[in-house]
Coordinates of C-alpha atoms in Angstrom, one line a residue:
Chain A
M1 CA -39.4 -46.0 -31.0
L2 CA -35.8 -47.2 -32.2
A3 CA -35.8 -48.4 -35.3
V4 CA -32.5 -49.4 -37.0
T5 CA -32.2 -50.0 -40.8
A6 CA -29.0 -51.6 -43.0
L7 CA -26.7 -50.0 -40.2
K8 CA -23.1 -49.8 -41.5
K9 CA -19.9 -48.6 -40.1
S10 CA -16.3 -49.9 -40.4
F11 CA -13.1 -48.3 -39.6
V12 CA -9.5 -47.7 -41.2
A13 CA -7.2 -50.3 -39.4
P14 CA -3.8 -49.3 -38.6
E15 CA -2.7 -51.6 -41.5
G16 CA -4.6 -49.2 -43.5
D17 CA -7.5 -51.7 -44.3
R18 CA -11.1 -50.4 -43.7
V19 CA -12.2 -52.9 -40.9
R20 CA -16.2 -53.3 -41.5
I21 CA -17.2 -53.4 -37.2
V22 CA -21.0 -53.0 -37.8
D23 CA -23.1 -54.6 -39.9
V24 CA -26.8 -54.2 -38.7
A25 CA -29.5 -55.3 -41.1
H26 CA -32.6 -54.4 -38.7
F27 CA -32.5 -53.7 -35.0
G28 CA -35.6 -52.0 -32.8
L29 CA -36.7 -51.2 -29.3
G30 CA -40.2 -50.0 -28.5
A31 CA -41.0 -47.5 -26.0
G32 CA -40.4 -48.4 -22.4
E33 CA -38.8 -51.5 -23.3
Q34 CA -36.1 -52.8 -21.7
L35 CA -33.4 -55.3 -23.6
A36 CA -30.1 -56.7 -22.6
L37 CA -27.6 -57.4 -26.0
R38 CA -25.1 -59.8 -25.4
G39 CA -21.7 -59.3 -26.6
E40 CA -18.3 -60.3 -25.9
S41 CA -15.5 -57.6 -25.9
G42 CA -14.5 -56.3 -29.6
S43 CA -17.5 -57.3 -30.9
G44 CA -18.7 -54.1 -32.2
K45 CA -21.3 -53.3 -28.9
T46 CA -19.8 -50.1 -28.3
T47 CA -19.9 -48.9 -31.5
F48 CA -23.5 -49.8 -32.2
L49 CA -24.7 -47.7 -28.7
N50 CA -22.4 -44.7 -30.5
L51 CA -24.3 -45.4 -33.9
I52 CA -27.2 -45.5 -31.9
A53 CA -26.7 -42.3 -29.7
G54 CA -25.0 -40.1 -32.8
I55 CA -21.8 -39.8 -32.0
L56 CA -20.4 -41.8 -34.2
A57 CA -21.9 -41.3 -37.9
A58 CA -23.0 -44.1 -39.7
D59 CA -21.4 -45.1 -43.5
E60 CA -24.4 -46.6 -44.3
G61 CA -28.2 -47.4 -42.9
R62 CA -30.6 -45.2 -40.9
V63 CA -31.3 -45.1 -37.2
T64 CA -34.9 -43.8 -36.2
L65 CA -35.3 -42.3 -33.2
D66 CA -39.2 -41.3 -31.4
G67 CA -40.2 -40.8 -35.2
Q68 CA -36.9 -38.5 -36.4
E69 CA -34.4 -39.9 -38.7
M70 CA -31.1 -39.3 -36.6
T71 CA -28.9 -40.5 -39.7
A72 CA -30.4 -37.6 -41.9
L73 CA -29.1 -35.1 -39.4
S74 CA -26.7 -32.9 -39.0
E75 CA -23.9 -33.0 -36.6
A76 CA -25.3 -30.5 -34.7
R77 CA -29.1 -31.4 -34.8
R78 CA -27.7 -35.3 -33.9
D79 CA -26.1 -33.4 -30.8
R80 CA -29.3 -32.0 -29.6
L81 CA -31.5 -35.1 -30.5
R82 CA -29.0 -37.0 -28.5
A83 CA -29.5 -34.4 -25.5
E84 CA -33.1 -34.6 -25.5
K85 CA -34.3 -38.1 -26.2
I86 CA -30.8 -40.4 -25.2
G87 CA -29.7 -40.9 -21.8
Y88 CA -26.1 -42.4 -21.8
I89 CA -24.7 -44.5 -19.3
F90 CA -20.7 -45.7 -19.5
Q91 CA -18.7 -48.2 -18.3
T92 CA -16.1 -45.9 -16.8
F93 CA -19.1 -43.6 -15.6
N94 CA -17.5 -40.4 -17.6
L95 CA -18.2 -38.2 -15.3
L96 CA -16.2 -35.0 -15.5
Q97 CA -14.5 -34.9 -12.1
G98 CA -13.6 -30.8 -11.8
Y99 CA -17.4 -30.4 -11.6
T100 CA -19.9 -31.2 -8.7
V101 CA -22.5 -34.2 -8.5
L102 CA -25.4 -31.2 -8.6
E103 CA -23.5 -29.5 -11.9
N104 CA -22.6 -33.2 -13.6
V105 CA -26.6 -33.7 -13.9
L106 CA -27.3 -30.0 -14.5
L107 CA -24.7 -29.6 -17.2
G108 CA -26.2 -32.7 -19.0
M109 CA -29.3 -31.1 -19.0
S110 CA -28.7 -28.0 -20.4
F111 CA -27.3 -28.8 -23.5
G112 CA -31.1 -30.5 -23.8
P113 CA -34.4 -29.4 -22.7
G114 CA -32.8 -26.7 -20.1
A115 CA -31.6 -27.0 -16.8
D116 CA -33.8 -27.4 -14.2
K117 CA -32.3 -27.3 -10.3
A118 CA -35.5 -29.1 -9.0
H119 CA -35.6 -31.9 -11.4
A120 CA -32.0 -32.8 -10.6
A121 CA -32.0 -32.4 -7.4
G122 CA -34.8 -34.7 -7.5
I123 CA -33.2 -37.1 -9.6
L124 CA -30.3 -37.1 -7.1
E125 CA -32.5 -37.6 -4.4
R126 CA -33.9 -40.7 -6.0
V127 CA -30.5 -42.3 -6.6
G128 CA -29.9 -41.6 -2.4
L129 CA -27.3 -39.1 -3.1
Q130 CA -29.4 -36.0 -1.9
H131 CA -26.4 -35.3 0.6
R132 CA -24.0 -35.7 -1.7
L133 CA -25.2 -32.7 -4.2
H134 CA -22.1 -30.3 -4.0
H135 CA -19.2 -33.2 -3.5
F136 CA -16.7 -34.0 -6.6
P137 CA -16.9 -37.3 -8.0
R138 CA -13.5 -37.8 -6.5
Q139 CA -15.6 -37.5 -3.3
L140 CA -17.9 -40.2 -4.0
S141 CA -17.8 -44.1 -3.8
T142 CA -17.5 -46.1 -7.0
G143 CA -20.9 -47.2 -6.7
Q144 CA -21.9 -43.7 -5.7
Q145 CA -20.3 -42.5 -9.1
Q146 CA -22.1 -44.6 -11.0
R147 CA -25.5 -43.4 -9.3
V148 CA -24.6 -40.0 -10.4
A149 CA -24.0 -41.9 -13.8
V150 CA -27.5 -42.7 -13.8
A151 CA -29.2 -39.8 -12.7
R152 CA -27.4 -37.6 -15.5
A153 CA -28.3 -39.9 -17.9
L154 CA -32.0 -40.0 -16.8
A155 CA -32.5 -36.1 -15.6
N156 CA -33.6 -35.5 -19.4
R157 CA -36.9 -37.6 -18.9
P158 CA -35.2 -39.0 -22.1
K159 CA -37.3 -42.0 -24.6
L160 CA -34.4 -44.0 -25.0
V161 CA -31.1 -45.1 -21.8
L162 CA -28.3 -46.8 -23.6
A163 CA -25.9 -48.4 -21.1
D164 CA -22.5 -49.8 -21.6
E165 CA -21.3 -52.3 -19.1
P166 CA -23.1 -50.0 -16.6
T167 CA -21.8 -52.0 -13.7
G168 CA -18.5 -53.4 -15.5
N169 CA -16.5 -51.3 -12.7
L170 CA -18.9 -52.4 -9.8
D171 CA -18.3 -55.6 -7.4
R172 CA -21.1 -58.0 -7.2
R173 CA -23.5 -56.3 -4.4
H174 CA -22.9 -53.2 -6.1
A175 CA -23.5 -54.2 -9.3
A176 CA -26.8 -56.0 -8.9
E177 CA -28.3 -52.5 -6.7
A178 CA -26.9 -50.5 -10.0
L179 CA -28.6 -52.6 -12.4
T180 CA -31.8 -52.6 -10.2
L181 CA -31.7 -48.8 -10.2
I182 CA -31.3 -48.3 -13.8
R183 CA -34.1 -50.7 -14.4
E184 CA -36.7 -49.1 -11.9
V185 CA -36.2 -45.7 -13.0
C186 CA -36.4 -46.1 -16.7
R187 CA -39.7 -48.0 -15.6
E188 CA -40.7 -44.9 -13.5
Q189 CA -39.6 -42.4 -16.8
N190 CA -41.2 -45.0 -19.3
A191 CA -37.5 -44.6 -20.9
A192 CA -36.8 -47.5 -23.1
L193 CA -33.3 -49.4 -22.0
L194 CA -31.0 -51.1 -24.2
L195 CA -28.0 -52.5 -22.2
V196 CA -25.0 -54.0 -23.5
S197 CA -23.0 -56.5 -21.5
H198 CA -21.1 -59.6 -21.4
D199 CA -21.6 -60.2 -17.3
R200 CA -24.0 -63.3 -17.6
E201 CA -25.0 -62.3 -14.2
V202 CA -26.4 -58.9 -15.4
L203 CA -28.0 -60.5 -18.9
G204 CA -29.8 -62.9 -16.4
A205 CA -31.7 -59.8 -15.0
F206 CA -33.3 -59.0 -17.8
E207 CA -36.5 -61.0 -19.0
A208 CA -35.9 -59.8 -23.0
Q209 CA -32.2 -60.6 -23.8
Q210 CA -30.5 -60.7 -27.8
D211 CA -27.0 -62.3 -28.8
F212 CA -25.3 -59.4 -30.6
A213 CA -23.6 -62.0 -32.5
Q214 CA -27.0 -62.4 -34.2
I215 CA -28.2 -59.1 -35.3
N216 CA -24.5 -57.9 -36.5
R217 CA -23.7 -59.6 -39.3
V218 CA -20.0 -58.8 -39.2
L219 CA -19.8 -61.0 -36.5
A220 CA -22.4 -63.8 -37.9
E221 CA -20.0 -63.6 -41.0
A222 CA -16.6 -63.6 -38.8
P223 CA -15.1 -67.7 -38.4
R224 CA -15.8 -68.7 -34.5
Chain B
M1 CA -20.4 -19.3 -9.0
R2 CA -22.8 -22.2 -8.3
A3 CA -24.4 -24.3 -10.4
D4 CA -27.8 -22.7 -9.4
R5 CA -27.0 -19.2 -10.2
A6 CA -25.5 -20.1 -13.7
L7 CA -27.9 -22.3 -14.9
R8 CA -30.9 -21.3 -13.2
F9 CA -32.5 -19.4 -16.3
C10 CA -31.7 -22.4 -18.7
G11 CA -35.3 -21.8 -20.2
R12 CA -37.3 -24.3 -23.0
E13 CA -39.0 -21.7 -24.8
G14 CA -37.4 -21.7 -28.4
R15 CA -34.5 -23.8 -30.0
G16 CA -32.5 -20.4 -30.8
R17 CA -32.8 -19.1 -27.7
E18 CA -32.1 -22.0 -25.9
D19 CA -29.1 -22.6 -28.1
F20 CA -28.7 -19.0 -26.5
K21 CA -29.3 -19.9 -23.0
T22 CA -27.5 -23.2 -23.3
F23 CA -23.8 -20.8 -24.5
S24 CA -24.3 -17.8 -22.1
V25 CA -25.2 -19.4 -19.0
T26 CA -23.8 -22.6 -19.6
L27 CA -20.6 -21.4 -20.7
P28 CA -19.5 -19.4 -17.7
L29 CA -20.3 -22.4 -15.3
I30 CA -17.7 -24.5 -17.9
I31 CA -14.9 -21.8 -18.1
Y32 CA -15.3 -21.1 -14.8
R33 CA -14.4 -24.8 -13.4
S34 CA -11.9 -24.8 -16.2
L35 CA -9.9 -22.2 -15.0
R36 CA -10.5 -23.5 -11.6
Q37 CA -9.0 -26.9 -12.4
H38 CA -5.8 -25.5 -13.9
A39 CA -5.7 -22.6 -11.4
L40 CA -1.8 -22.1 -11.5
S41 CA -1.4 -22.1 -15.0
T42 CA -4.4 -19.6 -15.3
V43 CA -2.6 -17.5 -12.2
V44 CA 0.8 -17.2 -13.9
T45 CA -0.6 -16.5 -17.6
A46 CA -3.1 -13.9 -16.2
A47 CA 0.2 -12.5 -14.6
G48 CA 2.1 -12.4 -16.9
I49 CA -0.9 -10.6 -19.4
A50 CA -1.3 -8.4 -16.2
L51 CA 2.8 -7.2 -16.4
A52 CA 2.5 -7.0 -20.1
C53 CA -1.1 -4.7 -20.0
G54 CA 0.2 -2.4 -17.4
L55 CA 3.6 -1.9 -18.5
L56 CA 1.9 -1.2 -22.0
M57 CA -0.6 1.2 -20.4
C58 CA 2.1 2.8 -17.7
V59 CA 4.4 3.8 -20.7
W60 CA 1.8 4.8 -22.8
M61 CA 0.1 7.4 -20.2
V62 CA 3.8 8.7 -18.9
K63 CA 4.8 9.2 -22.3
T64 CA 1.6 11.2 -23.3
Q65 CA 0.9 13.0 -20.1
S66 CA 4.8 14.1 -19.7
Q67 CA 4.9 15.1 -22.7
A68 CA 1.9 17.4 -22.3
A69 CA 2.9 18.3 -19.1
F70 CA 6.4 19.8 -20.1
T71 CA 5.0 20.9 -23.1
Q72 CA 2.4 23.0 -21.5
T73 CA 4.7 23.7 -18.7
T74 CA 5.9 27.6 -19.1
A75 CA 5.6 29.1 -16.0
G76 CA 3.5 31.6 -18.1
F77 CA 6.3 33.2 -20.1
D78 CA 6.6 32.9 -23.4
A79 CA 10.2 33.0 -24.1
V80 CA 13.5 33.1 -21.9
L81 CA 16.8 35.1 -22.6
G82 CA 20.0 33.8 -21.4
A83 CA 23.6 33.9 -22.1
R84 CA 24.9 32.1 -25.2
G85 CA 24.3 28.3 -25.5
S86 CA 22.0 25.8 -26.1
K87 CA 18.1 26.9 -25.9
L88 CA 16.7 23.6 -24.2
Q89 CA 19.8 24.2 -21.5
L90 CA 18.3 27.6 -21.0
V91 CA 14.6 26.6 -20.6
L92 CA 15.4 24.0 -18.6
N93 CA 17.2 25.9 -16.5
A94 CA 15.1 28.9 -16.6
I95 CA 11.9 26.6 -16.4
F96 CA 12.2 23.7 -15.0
H97 CA 14.9 24.5 -12.7
L98 CA 17.2 21.4 -13.9
E99 CA 20.5 21.8 -15.5
A100 CA 23.0 23.9 -14.6
S101 CA 22.8 28.1 -16.2
P102 CA 24.6 28.3 -19.4
G103 CA 26.2 31.7 -18.0
N104 CA 25.2 35.2 -16.7
V105 CA 23.1 37.9 -18.4
A106 CA 24.7 41.2 -17.5
A107 CA 22.6 44.2 -15.5
A108 CA 22.4 46.4 -19.0
D109 CA 21.2 43.6 -21.2
Y110 CA 18.5 42.8 -18.8
E111 CA 17.4 46.4 -18.4
M112 CA 17.4 46.7 -22.5
I113 CA 15.0 43.9 -22.4
R114 CA 13.0 44.9 -19.6
K115 CA 12.5 48.3 -21.5
H116 CA 12.1 46.6 -24.7
P117 CA 8.2 47.5 -26.1
M118 CA 7.8 44.6 -27.3
I119 CA 8.0 43.0 -24.1
K120 CA 4.9 42.9 -21.8
T121 CA 6.5 41.1 -18.5
A122 CA 10.5 40.5 -17.6
I123 CA 11.7 38.6 -14.6
P124 CA 15.1 38.1 -13.8
I125 CA 16.4 34.8 -11.8
A126 CA 19.1 34.0 -10.2
V127 CA 20.4 30.4 -9.6
G128 CA 23.5 28.9 -8.1
D129 CA 22.9 28.1 -4.3
N130 CA 20.6 25.3 -2.8
L131 CA 19.3 24.5 0.1
R132 CA 20.0 20.9 1.0
G133 CA 19.5 19.8 -2.3
Y134 CA 16.6 22.1 -3.3
R135 CA 17.1 25.0 -5.7
L136 CA 17.7 28.7 -4.2
V137 CA 16.4 31.2 -7.3
G138 CA 16.8 34.8 -7.2
T139 CA 13.7 36.4 -8.5
A140 CA 11.8 39.6 -8.3
P141 CA 8.2 39.9 -6.4
E142 CA 6.2 40.5 -9.3
L143 CA 6.6 36.7 -9.8
F144 CA 4.3 36.3 -7.4
T145 CA 1.8 39.1 -8.1
N146 CA 2.0 40.0 -11.4
V147 CA 2.4 36.8 -13.4
E148 CA -0.2 33.7 -14.5
Y149 CA 1.5 30.6 -14.4
S150 CA -1.5 29.1 -16.2
P151 CA -4.1 30.9 -18.0
G152 CA -6.2 32.3 -14.8
K153 CA -4.0 30.8 -12.1
K154 CA -1.8 33.3 -10.3
F155 CA 0.7 31.9 -7.4
A156 CA -1.1 32.5 -3.8
V157 CA 0.8 32.1 -0.7
Q158 CA -0.3 29.7 1.9
A159 CA -2.2 30.9 5.0
G160 CA 0.0 32.7 7.5
G161 CA 2.9 34.0 4.7
N162 CA 3.7 36.2 2.6
V163 CA 5.9 37.3 -0.5
F164 CA 9.3 38.5 0.5
T165 CA 10.2 42.1 0.3
A166 CA 12.7 42.9 -2.7
D167 CA 15.5 43.9 0.0
A168 CA 15.1 41.8 2.6
K169 CA 16.7 38.2 3.9
E170 CA 13.6 36.9 3.2
A171 CA 12.5 33.5 1.5
V172 CA 9.5 31.8 0.2
A173 CA 9.2 28.5 -0.4
G174 CA 7.7 26.1 -2.8
S175 CA 5.2 24.0 -1.6
F176 CA 7.2 20.6 -2.4
A177 CA 10.5 21.9 -1.2
A178 CA 9.0 23.3 2.2
Q179 CA 7.3 19.4 2.4
R180 CA 10.3 17.8 1.9
L181 CA 12.6 20.0 3.9
K182 CA 9.8 20.5 6.5
L183 CA 9.9 24.4 6.5
K184 CA 7.4 26.7 7.6
V185 CA 7.2 29.8 7.9
G186 CA 9.4 31.8 10.8
D187 CA 12.1 29.1 9.8
T188 CA 15.4 30.8 9.1
F189 CA 18.0 28.7 6.8
R190 CA 21.7 29.3 5.5
P191 CA 22.2 28.2 1.9
F192 CA 24.7 26.1 0.8
H193 CA 26.5 26.9 -2.5
G194 CA 26.5 25.5 -5.7
L195 CA 23.3 23.8 -7.5
A196 CA 24.7 20.2 -5.7
Y197 CA 24.2 19.5 -2.3
D198 CA 27.8 20.1 -0.5
P199 CA 27.8 20.9 3.5
K200 CA 31.1 22.0 3.7
A201 CA 29.5 25.0 1.4
E202 CA 27.4 26.8 3.7
H203 CA 27.1 30.5 2.8
A204 CA 27.0 32.8 6.1
D205 CA 24.0 34.7 5.3
E206 CA 20.7 33.4 7.0
F207 CA 17.4 33.6 5.2
K208 CA 13.7 33.6 6.9
V209 CA 11.1 31.7 5.5
V210 CA 8.2 34.3 5.4
G211 CA 5.4 32.3 3.1
V212 CA 5.0 28.9 1.4
L213 CA 3.3 28.8 -2.1
E214 CA 0.4 26.9 -2.3
P215 CA 0.9 23.9 -4.8
T216 CA 1.2 24.7 -8.3
N217 CA 1.8 21.1 -9.7
T218 CA 4.6 22.9 -11.6
P219 CA 8.6 22.9 -11.3
V220 CA 7.9 26.0 -9.0
D221 CA 7.1 23.9 -6.0
R222 CA 10.2 22.4 -6.0
V223 CA 12.2 26.0 -5.6
I224 CA 12.5 27.9 -2.5
W225 CA 12.3 31.5 -3.8
L226 CA 14.6 34.3 -2.8
P227 CA 14.8 38.0 -3.5
L228 CA 17.0 38.4 -6.2
R229 CA 19.2 40.8 -4.4
G230 CA 19.8 38.7 -1.5
L231 CA 20.8 35.9 -4.0
Q232 CA 23.4 38.2 -5.8
T233 CA 25.1 39.6 -2.6
M234 CA 25.3 36.5 -1.0
S235 CA 28.8 36.5 0.9
G236 CA 31.1 33.9 -1.2
H237 CA 29.5 35.3 -4.4
D238 CA 31.7 37.2 -7.0
P239 CA 30.7 40.9 -6.2
K240 CA 31.7 41.8 -9.9
A241 CA 28.8 39.9 -10.9
A242 CA 26.7 41.1 -8.2
T243 CA 24.3 42.5 -10.9
D244 CA 24.3 40.0 -13.3
V245 CA 21.2 37.8 -13.7
S246 CA 21.2 34.0 -14.9
A247 CA 18.1 34.7 -17.6
V248 CA 15.4 36.4 -18.0
L249 CA 12.0 35.3 -17.8
L250 CA 9.8 37.2 -20.5
Q251 CA 5.9 37.7 -21.7
L252 CA 6.1 38.9 -24.7
R253 CA 2.8 41.8 -26.4
T254 CA 2.8 40.0 -29.5
P255 CA 4.1 36.4 -31.2
M256 CA 5.8 38.6 -34.1
A257 CA 7.7 40.1 -30.6
G258 CA 9.2 36.2 -30.6
L259 CA 10.3 36.0 -34.1
Q260 CA 12.3 39.5 -33.8
M261 CA 13.6 38.9 -31.3
D262 CA 14.5 35.7 -32.4
M263 CA 16.5 37.2 -35.1
M264 CA 17.9 40.3 -33.3
Y265 CA 19.5 37.7 -30.6
N266 CA 20.0 35.0 -32.4
K267 CA 20.9 35.5 -35.5
Q268 CA 22.3 38.7 -35.3
G269 CA 23.9 39.3 -32.0
N270 CA 26.1 36.6 -30.3
R271 CA 26.3 37.1 -27.1
L272 CA 23.2 35.9 -25.9
T273 CA 20.3 33.4 -26.8
F274 CA 16.8 33.9 -26.9
A275 CA 14.5 30.8 -26.6
Y276 CA 11.3 31.0 -28.0
P277 CA 8.9 29.5 -27.7
V278 CA 9.4 27.9 -24.5
G279 CA 6.8 24.6 -25.6
A280 CA 8.6 23.9 -28.8
I281 CA 12.0 23.6 -27.2
V282 CA 10.8 21.5 -24.8
A283 CA 9.0 19.1 -27.8
E284 CA 12.3 19.2 -29.3
L285 CA 13.6 17.2 -25.8
F286 CA 11.0 14.9 -26.3
G287 CA 11.8 14.4 -29.9
K288 CA 15.5 13.5 -29.3
I289 CA 15.0 10.8 -26.4
A290 CA 11.9 9.4 -28.5
W291 CA 13.7 6.6 -29.3
F292 CA 13.3 5.7 -25.7
D293 CA 10.3 5.6 -25.7
Q294 CA 10.1 3.4 -28.8
V295 CA 12.0 0.9 -27.3
L296 CA 10.0 0.9 -24.0
A297 CA 7.0 0.3 -25.9
L298 CA 8.6 -2.4 -28.2
V299 CA 9.7 -4.1 -24.6
A300 CA 6.1 -3.9 -23.4
Y301 CA 4.7 -5.1 -27.3
L302 CA 7.2 -8.2 -27.0
V303 CA 5.8 -8.8 -23.3
A304 CA 2.1 -8.5 -24.6
L305 CA 2.9 -11.4 -27.5
V306 CA 4.6 -13.4 -25.0
A307 CA 1.5 -13.0 -22.5
A308 CA -0.6 -14.2 -25.7
G309 CA 1.9 -16.8 -26.7
S310 CA 1.5 -17.9 -23.0
V311 CA -1.9 -18.0 -23.2
L312 CA -1.7 -20.8 -26.7
A313 CA 1.1 -22.6 -25.0
S314 CA -0.9 -23.0 -21.6
I315 CA -4.1 -24.1 -22.9
Y316 CA -2.6 -25.9 -25.8
N317 CA -0.8 -27.9 -23.4
S318 CA -3.7 -29.0 -21.0
M319 CA -5.8 -29.9 -23.8
S320 CA -4.8 -33.3 -23.4
A321 CA -5.8 -33.3 -19.9
R322 CA -9.1 -32.0 -20.6
R323 CA -9.7 -34.3 -23.6
R324 CA -12.1 -36.6 -21.6
D325 CA -14.1 -33.8 -20.3
L326 CA -14.6 -32.0 -23.8
A327 CA -15.7 -35.1 -25.3
I328 CA -17.7 -36.0 -22.1
L329 CA -20.0 -32.7 -22.7
R330 CA -20.0 -33.5 -26.8
A331 CA -21.3 -37.1 -25.5
L332 CA -23.7 -35.2 -23.1
G333 CA -24.7 -33.1 -26.4
A334 CA -22.6 -30.0 -26.7
K335 CA -22.3 -29.1 -29.7
R336 CA -18.8 -28.6 -31.1
R337 CA -18.9 -24.9 -31.5
T338 CA -20.3 -24.7 -28.2
I339 CA -16.6 -26.9 -27.3
F340 CA -14.8 -24.4 -29.5
G341 CA -16.6 -21.3 -27.6
A342 CA -16.0 -22.7 -24.4
V343 CA -11.9 -22.7 -25.1
L344 CA -11.7 -19.6 -27.0
A345 CA -13.7 -17.9 -24.4
E346 CA -11.4 -19.5 -21.5
A347 CA -8.5 -18.1 -23.4
A348 CA -10.3 -14.1 -23.7
C349 CA -10.9 -14.4 -19.8
I350 CA -7.6 -15.3 -18.8
G351 CA -6.9 -12.3 -21.2
A352 CA -9.9 -10.3 -19.1
I353 CA -8.4 -11.5 -15.5
G354 CA -4.8 -10.3 -16.6
A355 CA -6.2 -6.9 -18.2
A356 CA -8.2 -6.3 -14.8
L357 CA -5.0 -7.6 -12.4
G358 CA -2.9 -4.8 -15.2
F359 CA -4.6 -1.9 -13.7
A360 CA -2.7 -2.4 -10.2
V361 CA 0.4 -3.3 -12.0
Y362 CA -0.5 0.1 -14.3
F363 CA -1.4 2.3 -11.2
G364 CA 1.3 0.5 -9.3
L365 CA 4.5 1.7 -11.6
F366 CA 2.5 4.9 -13.0
A367 CA 2.8 6.3 -9.1
G368 CA 6.3 5.2 -9.0
V369 CA 7.2 6.7 -12.6
A370 CA 5.0 10.0 -11.2
S371 CA 6.3 10.4 -8.0
L372 CA 9.9 10.1 -9.3
I373 CA 9.1 12.8 -12.3
R374 CA 7.3 15.0 -9.5
S375 CA 10.7 14.6 -7.3
Q376 CA 13.3 15.9 -9.5
T377 CA 11.0 18.0 -12.1
G378 CA 8.3 19.4 -9.8
V379 CA 5.8 18.3 -13.2
V380 CA 2.6 16.0 -11.5
L381 CA 1.4 13.4 -13.5
D382 CA -2.3 12.3 -13.1
L383 CA -2.9 9.2 -12.2
G384 CA -6.7 9.5 -12.5
A385 CA -6.5 11.2 -16.0
G386 CA -8.2 8.9 -18.6
H387 CA -7.2 8.2 -21.8
P388 CA -8.5 6.0 -24.7
V389 CA -5.3 3.2 -24.3
L390 CA -6.5 2.7 -20.7
W391 CA -9.8 0.8 -22.7
L392 CA -8.2 0.1 -25.9
C393 CA -4.7 -2.0 -24.1
P394 CA -7.2 -4.3 -21.9
V395 CA -9.7 -5.1 -24.8
G396 CA -6.1 -5.4 -27.2
M397 CA -4.9 -7.7 -24.7
I398 CA -8.2 -9.9 -24.6
A399 CA -8.3 -9.9 -28.4
L400 CA -4.9 -11.2 -28.3
C401 CA -5.8 -14.0 -26.1
A402 CA -8.7 -14.7 -27.7
L403 CA -6.7 -15.0 -31.1
G404 CA -4.0 -17.2 -29.0
G405 CA -7.1 -19.6 -27.8
L406 CA -7.6 -20.3 -31.1
V407 CA -5.8 -22.5 -32.2
P408 CA -6.4 -24.8 -28.6
A409 CA -9.9 -24.0 -29.3
W410 CA -9.9 -25.7 -33.1
K411 CA -8.1 -28.7 -31.4
A412 CA -11.1 -28.9 -29.0
Y413 CA -13.6 -28.9 -32.1
R414 CA -11.9 -31.7 -33.7
T415 CA -11.7 -33.5 -30.2
P416 CA -13.1 -37.0 -31.6
V417 CA -15.9 -38.5 -28.8
A418 CA -15.8 -41.9 -28.6
E419 CA -12.5 -42.6 -29.5
T420 CA -11.5 -40.3 -26.8
L421 CA -14.1 -41.8 -24.5
A422 CA -13.6 -45.3 -24.2
P423 CA -11.6 -47.7 -26.6
V424 CA -13.6 -49.3 -29.8
S425 CA -15.3 -52.5 -28.6

């Protein structure tokens, strides 16, 4: 479902040098599969997820999602593919503060297959926010905001859900609940889940784990 | 606007159609929410645009309408004969009942032109008195019975009244003057000497109102009309000038007559002035004060430019605050051109709100100016009149605002998603 081949990305450091952040020879994820990537802060995990999502353009290499090579697409086509096939859960939730809970979910849908109010309301009910549809994010608790982010990511029935430290801003109890919710909803929708975290408890909940240092050759080559 | 209403119709048909629907249905929600989030700057900016738009439309409409109204206001006459002096002063005095009379026309001169074969109608007028600031004009009853003040329209007296008789102490009030002075048929009054109201300068003669004219929307409405003889022989007036008139209003049999009279009175004679044609002489006045219109228009254009600049500044300044929202929208799959279009459309929307409010400013300003012009000259400007400027100005304003939105839209277009959403880890 997801195949990454010879993916490279570097940035220009403040000193002017090009610094390679990601160098992944091969990475793959099957349909409905759930995998946790373990990695320290600054290891390039977010960059890797952004490359898969098509938010960042790779310097080299290929990302193939559901049979479509994202890296060969124009930026506009990548945007559409992301909207249609990828759900992204951010550590800071990245909710649109000026929009209601329902609008946050509907807007995400409108860039993809199309807004469907009944489906949006349904998925918000699934995450327990049926009574908060017309609330603004600032009127919700942190845990509730996280659930909105989950609903938004899953609303388009994506093939792949990317979760970047999704429980980083939650306390232990809420983190465990959020993680369970994400995994359950992904299973229900048969969406593959790629989660990156440095939190051992989060990682411990996954049957399948991988050390990002093992797949990112930049880290393997770097002195420890 | 609710999300369900805004997004209900997003379909799943073709990609092109989806793109269109995303653009046309999602965009209003993005714009609406952004305007709501920056409500204060939206209101302030829209108010500036409203002022600019209203001012521009008002300047333009007052200018065109007043020019048309003044140049077309001839009271049904082709020319005016008066004492030697300025043609413009003569026309303003005799037709618009403004300014002082440049002097008198002797009875013999009046009789001569009245009997001239090229003259169709000659109506004498005499001025020099007022009733609490409203001008009293002596004339012949034929003005009301024989003259069409505009094609197909004759003066009419309101029900219950009649035109004065030539040798009676009677008066017919113009509609506006009657309304302001609360004059009705049967009322009596004593005139005041001079064109400006001086309570100490009251004449002893008493006149009775025998009629009130129907509104004509011309300077005639501001005048109280007396029999010529009544004004000429009023107590306190110079008995030596009792047969003189202030001017003679003339209808010519042919346009050629005007040129011949011009030659006779203005070029060959040196005692009288023949003002012809009336409309062209008033147009000269507008030519002389054209600079004033230009200054007003320049001010309005500057206000419009400043308003468009304020759209640019307000959206541009809010870009850092909304950068994250734009990056989130991009991460959700919004294309760069959607973001660009959203910011551009937002600028145009502020322009549209301002332009809509501009009509309120326009109506308010125009009503005020029209009321002032009517009370000062009797000329009526039509608030409901249409003119291309009434759509050109709002459309131009919206376009100018959209132009002002180009810079912030470009900035939004270039928003780096990954960098904005989270530090690279």
